[in-house]
Amino acid sequence: MSNLEFARAQARDTKIKLHGPDAFAGMQKAGQLVAEALDLLVDEVKPGVTTEALDALVFDFAMAHGAIPAPLNYRGFPKSICTSLNHVVCHGIPGQRVLKEGDVLNIDVTFIVDGWHGDSSRMYGVGKISRAAERLLEVTYNALMRGVAAVKPGATTGDIGAAIQAYAEAERCSVVRDFCGHGLGRVFHDRPNILHYGEPGEGLQLKPGMLFTIEPMINLGKPPVKILSDGWTAVTRDRSLSAQFEHTVGVTETGCQVFTLSPKGLDRPPLTRQ
């Protein structure tokens, strides 16, 4: 989500919602269905497949399970998922682009299940990928999990961003500044704003009952991005590879609950080198 969208969301609702056990149960159900959809795609992302075909698979899966693909027609977005390929940072629109050997692809899925939003994304390697691409996927996943590990009552949103930034930059990668994680629940995009960079102790204090995504976008090159003429697709300005992993979490009394973990353990970077 862009910082501009967050400014609009915060203008609508200046209070951060705190949720109870029923909400956590609803978010777990929604998050697990999203994780199952992403698991389904592991065997479908391969050379010769179009991103539109992947979109159709997820749409059919959602319909079969009584879910609504949240991105479809959201502010005019025309598809059910986002497919961001190679130097696309986020919000890529599925279409007739055919995947080829060596591509890396982020697929972002959000379902509405019984009114609750589950939101997650993963990277997929298409066939054999380069060592540089493989390393970027590993760094991005590890950065996400460092952010997740920073979530606990009394910590701050700045602690999350600082953990991600410190790790990514130590690995000689850069953190995208133009997009960030977001609160969600019965609303797709809500407060709090989760930046993926920052200083420890800064930002909002985390409290039990908060629900939000952590979704760092990490580049092999420099951080700046630009938006293409379709109004959605964000790409790296230097055309360097970009990667993203995302989980939805809830702050608990002792730490956090991750709602979007893969039931098959497939949410780690794919091992695609042969």
Tab-separated table of C-alpha atoms in Angstrom:
chain	number	residue	atom	x	y	z
A	1	MET	CA	0.000	0.000	0.000
A	2	SER	CA	1.304	3.461	-0.840
A	3	ASN	CA	1.861	6.145	1.770
A	4	LEU	CA	-0.672	8.335	-0.056
A	5	GLU	CA	-3.348	5.671	0.378
A	6	PHE	CA	-2.514	5.536	4.060
A	7	ALA	CA	-2.941	9.266	4.441
A	8	ARG	CA	-6.430	8.872	3.004
A	9	ALA	CA	-7.205	5.895	5.244
A	10	GLN	CA	-6.075	7.750	8.338
A	11	ALA	CA	-8.227	10.720	7.410
A	12	ARG	CA	-11.225	8.387	7.435
A	13	ASP	CA	-10.385	6.662	10.703
A	14	THR	CA	-7.936	8.101	13.197
A	15	LYS	CA	-8.372	5.317	15.762
A	16	ILE	CA	-6.450	2.062	15.590
A	17	LYS	CA	-8.823	-0.830	16.200
A	18	LEU	CA	-8.044	-3.400	18.890
A	19	HIS	CA	-9.594	-6.813	18.297
A	20	GLY	CA	-10.568	-9.739	20.501
A	21	PRO	CA	-10.550	-13.553	20.209
A	22	ASP	CA	-13.428	-13.735	17.719
A	23	ALA	CA	-11.570	-11.445	15.333
A	24	PHE	CA	-8.390	-13.488	15.692
A	25	ALA	CA	-10.353	-16.640	14.854
A	26	GLY	CA	-11.839	-14.967	11.781
A	27	MET	CA	-8.437	-13.691	10.664
A	28	GLN	CA	-6.903	-17.144	11.127
A	29	LYS	CA	-9.586	-18.678	8.913
A	30	ALA	CA	-9.111	-16.047	6.200
A	31	GLY	CA	-5.332	-16.192	6.441
A	32	GLN	CA	-5.212	-19.947	6.146
A	33	LEU	CA	-7.370	-19.932	3.019
A	34	VAL	CA	-4.993	-17.400	1.432
A	35	ALA	CA	-2.038	-19.596	2.400
A	36	GLU	CA	-3.732	-22.598	0.804
A	37	ALA	CA	-4.234	-20.640	-2.427
A	38	LEU	CA	-0.554	-19.658	-2.473
A	39	ASP	CA	0.396	-23.294	-1.814
A	40	LEU	CA	-1.755	-24.333	-4.781
A	41	LEU	CA	0.292	-22.090	-7.070
A	42	VAL	CA	3.639	-23.721	-6.276
A	43	ASP	CA	3.135	-26.366	-8.979
A	44	GLU	CA	1.458	-23.923	-11.378
A	45	VAL	CA	4.210	-21.292	-11.676
A	46	LYS	CA	6.337	-22.645	-14.529
A	47	PRO	CA	7.606	-21.674	-17.972
A	48	GLY	CA	4.855	-21.169	-20.556
A	49	VAL	CA	2.123	-20.199	-18.075
A	50	THR	CA	0.557	-16.730	-18.282
A	51	THR	CA	-0.031	-14.568	-15.236
A	52	GLU	CA	-3.682	-14.330	-16.305
A	53	ALA	CA	-3.993	-18.112	-16.033
A	54	LEU	CA	-2.696	-17.901	-12.453
A	55	ASP	CA	-5.256	-15.199	-11.720
A	56	ALA	CA	-8.048	-17.439	-13.037
A	57	LEU	CA	-6.879	-20.317	-10.828
A	58	VAL	CA	-7.018	-18.149	-7.709
A	59	PHE	CA	-10.415	-16.728	-8.658
A	60	ASP	CA	-11.834	-20.228	-9.127
A	61	PHE	CA	-10.288	-21.355	-5.820
A	62	ALA	CA	-11.882	-18.410	-4.016
A	63	MET	CA	-15.299	-19.111	-5.532
A	64	ALA	CA	-15.068	-22.788	-4.572
A	65	HIS	CA	-14.360	-21.842	-0.943
A	66	GLY	CA	-16.906	-19.067	-0.482
A	67	ALA	CA	-14.299	-16.290	-0.472
A	68	ILE	CA	-14.133	-12.943	-2.259
A	69	PRO	CA	-10.878	-11.818	-3.937
A	70	ALA	CA	-10.452	-8.409	-2.306
A	71	PRO	CA	-8.361	-6.765	-5.088
A	72	LEU	CA	-10.958	-7.435	-7.800
A	73	ASN	CA	-12.451	-4.042	-8.746
A	74	TYR	CA	-10.824	-2.432	-5.682
A	75	ARG	CA	-10.368	1.206	-6.764
A	76	GLY	CA	-10.525	-0.034	-10.336
A	77	PHE	CA	-7.966	-2.847	-10.093
A	78	PRO	CA	-9.106	-5.315	-12.790
A	79	LYS	CA	-7.892	-8.681	-11.470
A	80	SER	CA	-8.126	-10.977	-8.431
A	81	ILE	CA	-4.406	-11.098	-7.601
A	82	CYS	CA	-1.261	-9.009	-8.127
A	83	THR	CA	1.544	-10.610	-10.159
A	84	SER	CA	4.839	-8.715	-9.951
A	85	LEU	CA	7.572	-10.065	-12.207
A	86	ASN	CA	11.335	-9.476	-11.960
A	87	HIS	CA	11.826	-5.683	-11.643
A	88	VAL	CA	8.143	-5.075	-10.806
A	89	VAL	CA	8.003	-4.064	-7.153
A	90	CYS	CA	4.269	-4.542	-6.543
A	91	HIS	CA	0.742	-4.254	-7.952
A	92	GLY	CA	1.512	-5.929	-11.265
A	93	ILE	CA	-1.652	-6.694	-13.239
A	94	PRO	CA	-2.103	-10.274	-14.533
A	95	GLY	CA	-2.260	-10.530	-18.308
A	96	GLN	CA	-0.923	-12.396	-21.337
A	97	ARG	CA	2.719	-12.214	-20.222
A	98	VAL	CA	4.171	-15.723	-20.503
A	99	LEU	CA	6.521	-16.824	-17.725
A	100	LYS	CA	9.968	-17.927	-18.844
A	101	GLU	CA	12.859	-19.834	-17.286
A	102	GLY	CA	14.733	-17.697	-14.778
A	103	ASP	CA	11.897	-15.292	-13.944
A	104	VAL	CA	11.015	-14.501	-10.340
A	105	LEU	CA	7.395	-13.704	-9.562
A	106	ASN	CA	5.605	-12.263	-6.553
A	107	ILE	CA	1.968	-13.288	-6.184
A	108	ASP	CA	-0.136	-11.287	-3.738
A	109	VAL	CA	-3.468	-12.780	-2.666
A	110	THR	CA	-6.109	-11.214	-0.424
A	111	PHE	CA	-9.397	-12.985	0.346
A	112	ILE	CA	-12.433	-11.791	2.268
A	113	VAL	CA	-13.792	-14.700	4.318
A	114	ASP	CA	-16.857	-14.081	6.494
A	115	GLY	CA	-16.023	-10.383	6.370
A	116	TRP	CA	-12.356	-10.761	7.437
A	117	HIS	CA	-9.384	-10.017	5.192
A	118	GLY	CA	-6.466	-12.428	4.844
A	119	ASP	CA	-3.502	-10.942	2.962
A	120	SER	CA	-0.211	-12.586	2.013
A	121	SER	CA	2.324	-12.736	-0.793
A	122	ARG	CA	5.214	-14.972	-1.760
A	123	MET	CA	7.981	-15.183	-4.318
A	124	TYR	CA	8.104	-18.001	-6.874
A	125	GLY	CA	11.048	-18.986	-9.021
A	126	VAL	CA	10.244	-20.013	-12.600
A	127	GLY	CA	12.406	-23.023	-13.360
A	128	LYS	CA	16.100	-22.491	-12.674
A	129	ILE	CA	16.808	-18.978	-11.379
A	130	SER	CA	20.117	-17.161	-11.009
A	131	ARG	CA	22.086	-17.224	-7.776
A	132	ALA	CA	21.577	-13.443	-7.494
A	133	ALA	CA	17.797	-13.900	-7.704
A	134	GLU	CA	17.890	-16.801	-5.271
A	135	ARG	CA	19.862	-14.740	-2.790
A	136	LEU	CA	17.433	-11.807	-3.103
A	137	LEU	CA	14.522	-14.118	-2.280
A	138	GLU	CA	16.361	-15.451	0.758
A	139	VAL	CA	17.230	-11.955	2.005
A	140	THR	CA	13.662	-10.714	1.526
A	141	TYR	CA	12.118	-13.655	3.354
A	142	ASN	CA	14.577	-13.322	6.217
A	143	ALA	CA	13.875	-9.576	6.400
A	144	LEU	CA	10.148	-10.281	6.710
A	145	MET	CA	10.684	-12.788	9.503
A	146	ARG	CA	12.937	-10.365	11.389
A	147	GLY	CA	10.103	-7.856	11.195
A	148	VAL	CA	7.629	-10.440	12.473
A	149	ALA	CA	9.964	-11.334	15.344
A	150	ALA	CA	9.958	-7.676	16.456
A	151	VAL	CA	6.181	-7.689	17.034
A	152	LYS	CA	5.179	-7.756	20.704
A	153	PRO	CA	3.248	-5.539	23.115
A	154	GLY	CA	5.220	-2.453	24.050
A	155	ALA	CA	7.390	-2.543	20.927
A	156	THR	CA	6.853	0.086	18.245
A	157	THR	CA	6.235	0.153	14.520
A	158	GLY	CA	9.718	1.644	14.233
A	159	ASP	CA	11.172	-1.508	15.796
A	160	ILE	CA	9.668	-3.539	12.947
A	161	GLY	CA	11.059	-1.260	10.258
A	162	ALA	CA	14.471	-1.014	11.920
A	163	ALA	CA	14.814	-4.813	12.109
A	164	ILE	CA	13.999	-5.163	8.411
A	165	GLN	CA	16.203	-2.281	7.261
A	166	ALA	CA	19.241	-3.263	9.322
A	167	TYR	CA	19.213	-6.810	7.979
A	168	ALA	CA	18.516	-5.953	4.317
A	169	GLU	CA	21.138	-3.227	4.122
A	170	ALA	CA	23.733	-5.420	5.840
A	171	GLU	CA	23.108	-7.863	2.971
A	172	ARG	CA	23.790	-5.056	0.449
A	173	CYS	CA	20.172	-4.768	-0.631
A	174	SER	CA	17.815	-1.784	-0.370
A	175	VAL	CA	14.359	-1.282	1.151
A	176	VAL	CA	11.593	0.310	-0.929
A	177	ARG	CA	10.235	3.427	0.793
A	178	ASP	CA	7.193	4.147	-1.359
A	179	PHE	CA	4.976	1.322	-0.076
A	180	CYS	CA	4.317	-0.127	3.353
A	181	GLY	CA	2.334	-2.617	5.385
A	182	HIS	CA	-1.122	-1.748	6.693
A	183	GLY	CA	-3.758	-2.483	9.241
A	184	LEU	CA	-6.634	-4.696	8.165
A	185	GLY	CA	-9.472	-6.769	9.510
A	186	ARG	CA	-12.963	-6.071	8.248
A	187	VAL	CA	-11.386	-3.212	6.259
A	188	PHE	CA	-8.842	-3.977	3.492
A	189	HIS	CA	-6.504	-1.057	4.237
A	190	ASP	CA	-6.541	0.547	7.661
A	191	ARG	CA	-4.215	1.836	10.334
A	192	PRO	CA	-1.501	1.331	11.567
A	193	ASN	CA	1.026	2.223	8.908
A	194	ILE	CA	3.907	-0.319	8.946
A	195	LEU	CA	7.036	1.132	7.352
A	196	HIS	CA	9.797	-1.313	6.466
A	197	TYR	CA	12.553	1.048	7.534
A	198	GLY	CA	13.023	3.309	10.543
A	199	GLU	CA	14.543	3.740	13.975
A	200	PRO	CA	14.013	1.570	17.055
A	201	GLY	CA	11.512	3.074	19.466
A	202	GLU	CA	9.921	5.396	16.909
A	203	GLY	CA	6.361	5.229	15.629
A	204	LEU	CA	3.255	3.846	17.299
A	205	GLN	CA	3.374	1.533	20.276
A	206	LEU	CA	2.056	-1.955	19.573
A	207	LYS	CA	-0.867	-3.168	21.672
A	208	PRO	CA	-2.623	-6.543	21.934
A	209	GLY	CA	-5.449	-6.762	19.412
A	210	MET	CA	-3.753	-4.832	16.598
A	211	LEU	CA	-3.958	-6.501	13.176
A	212	PHE	CA	-1.652	-5.601	10.280
A	213	THR	CA	0.521	-6.812	7.428
A	214	ILE	CA	4.290	-6.783	7.200
A	215	GLU	CA	5.354	-6.893	3.551
A	216	PRO	CA	8.876	-5.626	2.819
A	217	MET	CA	9.854	-4.960	-0.789
A	218	ILE	CA	13.614	-5.430	-1.178
A	219	ASN	CA	15.674	-4.474	-4.245
A	220	LEU	CA	19.043	-5.683	-5.469
A	221	GLY	CA	19.653	-2.132	-6.672
A	222	LYS	CA	18.530	1.236	-5.361
A	223	PRO	CA	15.195	1.950	-3.583
A	224	PRO	CA	13.427	4.395	-5.967
A	225	VAL	CA	10.409	3.164	-7.922
A	226	LYS	CA	8.081	4.583	-10.555
A	227	ILE	CA	4.463	3.864	-11.465
A	228	LEU	CA	3.707	2.807	-15.036
A	229	SER	CA	0.978	4.315	-17.203
A	230	ASP	CA	-1.624	1.745	-16.056
A	231	GLY	CA	-1.658	3.590	-12.726
A	232	TRP	CA	-0.868	0.458	-10.714
A	233	THR	CA	2.346	-1.296	-11.694
A	234	ALA	CA	5.345	-0.108	-9.656
A	235	VAL	CA	8.821	-0.907	-11.024
A	236	THR	CA	12.382	-0.234	-9.907
A	237	ARG	CA	13.784	2.866	-11.596
A	238	ASP	CA	17.115	1.160	-12.202
A	239	ARG	CA	15.385	-2.040	-13.444
A	240	SER	CA	17.053	-4.083	-10.708
A	241	LEU	CA	15.327	-7.199	-9.403
A	242	SER	CA	12.802	-6.711	-6.620
A	243	ALA	CA	11.236	-9.220	-4.225
A	244	GLN	CA	8.515	-9.225	-1.585
A	245	PHE	CA	7.155	-11.569	1.068
A	246	GLU	CA	4.116	-10.731	3.199
A	247	HIS	CA	2.341	-12.075	6.260
A	248	THR	CA	-0.710	-10.883	8.173
A	249	VAL	CA	-0.166	-10.828	11.946
A	250	GLY	CA	-2.026	-9.984	15.120
A	251	VAL	CA	-0.407	-8.641	18.289
A	252	THR	CA	-1.050	-10.959	21.246
A	253	GLU	CA	-0.421	-10.537	24.975
A	254	THR	CA	3.003	-12.147	24.630
A	255	GLY	CA	4.064	-11.600	21.023
A	256	CYS	CA	2.213	-12.122	17.768
A	257	GLN	CA	0.133	-14.632	15.851
A	258	VAL	CA	0.921	-15.139	12.158
A	259	PHE	CA	-2.334	-15.881	10.347
A	260	THR	CA	-0.929	-16.672	6.885
A	261	LEU	CA	1.632	-19.429	7.509
A	262	SER	CA	1.623	-22.161	4.878
A	263	PRO	CA	-0.047	-25.358	6.121
A	264	LYS	CA	2.499	-27.264	3.981
A	265	GLY	CA	5.554	-25.226	4.954
A	266	LEU	CA	5.786	-23.738	1.460
A	267	ASP	CA	6.019	-20.056	2.410
A	268	ARG	CA	9.825	-19.995	2.460
A	269	PRO	CA	11.815	-19.081	-0.668
A	270	PRO	CA	11.545	-21.850	-3.298
A	271	LEU	CA	14.674	-23.878	-3.986
A	272	THR	CA	14.692	-23.713	-7.785
A	273	ARG	CA	18.349	-24.136	-8.740
A	274	GLN	CA	19.155	-27.503	-10.241
